[in-house]
Protein backbone atom coordinates (compact mmCIF):
# COMPACT_ATOMS: atom_id res chain seq x y z
CA LEU A 1 -93.01 98.55 216.87
CA LYS A 2 -93.97 96.79 219.93
CA TYR A 3 -97.15 95.38 218.35
CA ALA A 4 -95.06 92.68 216.45
CA TRP A 5 -92.33 92.05 219.00
CA GLY A 6 -93.41 88.12 219.03
CA ASP A 7 -92.23 88.08 215.39
CA TYR A 8 -88.72 89.43 216.26
CA GLY A 9 -87.36 86.55 218.25
CA THR A 10 -85.88 89.22 220.56
CA THR A 11 -87.20 92.71 221.88
CA PRO A 12 -87.59 95.11 219.17
CA ASP A 13 -84.74 97.29 220.49
CA LYS A 14 -82.32 94.58 219.84
CA ALA A 15 -83.53 93.40 216.43
CA PRO A 16 -81.58 94.51 213.41
CA PHE A 17 -83.31 97.23 211.28
CA VAL A 18 -83.91 94.85 208.51
CA THR A 19 -86.28 93.04 210.61
CA HIS A 20 -88.31 96.14 211.04
CA ALA A 21 -88.18 96.88 207.84
CA LEU A 22 -89.38 93.41 206.74
CA LEU A 23 -91.97 93.11 209.06
CA THR A 24 -93.46 96.66 208.58
CA MET A 25 -93.56 95.73 204.89
CA HIS A 26 -95.43 92.42 205.40
CA TYR A 27 -97.94 93.91 207.63
CA THR A 28 -98.39 97.18 205.51
CA ASN A 29 -98.99 94.83 202.12
CA GLY A 30 -101.25 92.59 204.16
CA ALA A 31 -100.48 89.52 206.32
CA TYR A 32 -101.66 85.97 205.25
CA TYR A 33 -103.88 83.63 206.86
CA PRO A 34 -104.73 80.10 205.45
CA MET A 35 -108.47 79.84 204.34
CA GLY A 36 -110.12 77.56 206.67
CA GLY A 37 -107.41 78.34 209.50
CA PRO A 38 -103.90 77.01 210.25
CA SER A 39 -105.12 73.36 210.44
CA GLU A 40 -105.47 73.35 206.73
CA ILE A 41 -101.58 73.21 206.32
CA PRO A 42 -100.86 69.80 207.76
CA ARG A 43 -104.26 68.73 206.43
CA ARG A 44 -103.29 69.47 202.98
CA ILE A 45 -99.66 68.11 203.19
CA SER A 46 -100.98 64.87 204.70
CA ALA A 47 -103.05 64.35 201.34
CA VAL A 48 -99.90 64.82 199.28
CA VAL A 49 -97.85 62.53 201.52
CA ARG A 50 -100.60 59.83 201.71
CA ASP A 51 -101.14 60.31 197.55
CA CYS A 52 -97.43 59.52 197.12
CA GLY A 53 -97.56 56.29 199.26
CA GLY A 54 -96.36 57.84 202.52
CA ASP A 55 -97.83 57.40 205.92
CA ILE A 56 -98.23 60.18 208.59
CA ARG A 57 -98.40 58.90 212.46
CA VAL A 58 -99.34 61.27 215.10
CA ASN A 59 -99.25 60.80 218.88
CA SER A 60 -97.06 57.89 218.38
CA GLY A 61 -94.11 58.37 220.69
CA VAL A 62 -90.77 57.18 219.03
CA GLU A 63 -88.49 55.45 221.25
CA ARG A 64 -85.50 55.68 218.82
CA ILE A 65 -84.48 56.19 215.12
CA TRP A 66 -83.54 52.83 213.49
CA ILE A 67 -80.01 52.97 212.10
CA GLU A 68 -78.70 50.14 209.62
CA GLN A 69 -75.26 50.59 208.03
CA ASN A 70 -75.10 54.15 209.15
CA ARG A 71 -78.25 55.04 207.37
CA VAL A 72 -81.95 55.67 208.83
CA ALA A 73 -83.93 52.59 208.24
CA GLY A 74 -87.27 53.54 209.98
CA VAL A 75 -88.15 54.11 213.93
CA TYR A 76 -88.98 52.11 217.11
CA LEU A 77 -91.85 53.37 218.69
CA LYS A 78 -92.69 53.46 222.40
CA ASN A 79 -95.46 50.82 222.03
CA GLY A 80 -92.94 48.25 220.80
CA ALA A 81 -93.52 48.53 217.16
CA ARG A 82 -90.85 48.86 214.47
CA ILE A 83 -91.61 50.76 211.35
CA ARG A 84 -89.21 50.52 208.33
CA ALA A 85 -89.09 53.50 206.46
CA GLN A 86 -87.06 54.84 203.35
CA ASN A 87 -87.30 58.22 204.56
CA VAL A 88 -87.96 59.50 208.23
CA ILE A 89 -88.90 63.20 209.12
CA SER A 90 -87.99 63.99 212.63
CA SER A 91 -87.83 66.78 214.88
CA ALA A 92 -85.28 64.80 217.33
CA GLY A 93 -82.56 67.11 218.07
C-alpha cells in the first residue's frame, strides 16, 4: 500500500478502506497519462477558451478582484492594468 501513499492525502494506515479499494482498482485497470504529457491539458483547454472569445494570462500578478454592485467585474493587475471580464476564474482563497 505504501507505493501510492502520495495519492491518499494521508498515510495509508489512516485512509479509509474505500480509498485503498479505489486506488487499487485504478492501478490494476491501468492508470492514465495524457498523450504528449501533462502540459497537453492546459494547452487544449486554452485553445477552447480562446475559440470561445476568452483570454488567458499567465504570470500576471493579480492585485485584487474588481467588484461592482456585489459582482465580479474583472481584475486589477499588479502592473496597474485593469481588465474588465464577464467571468473570472481565480484560485484566490
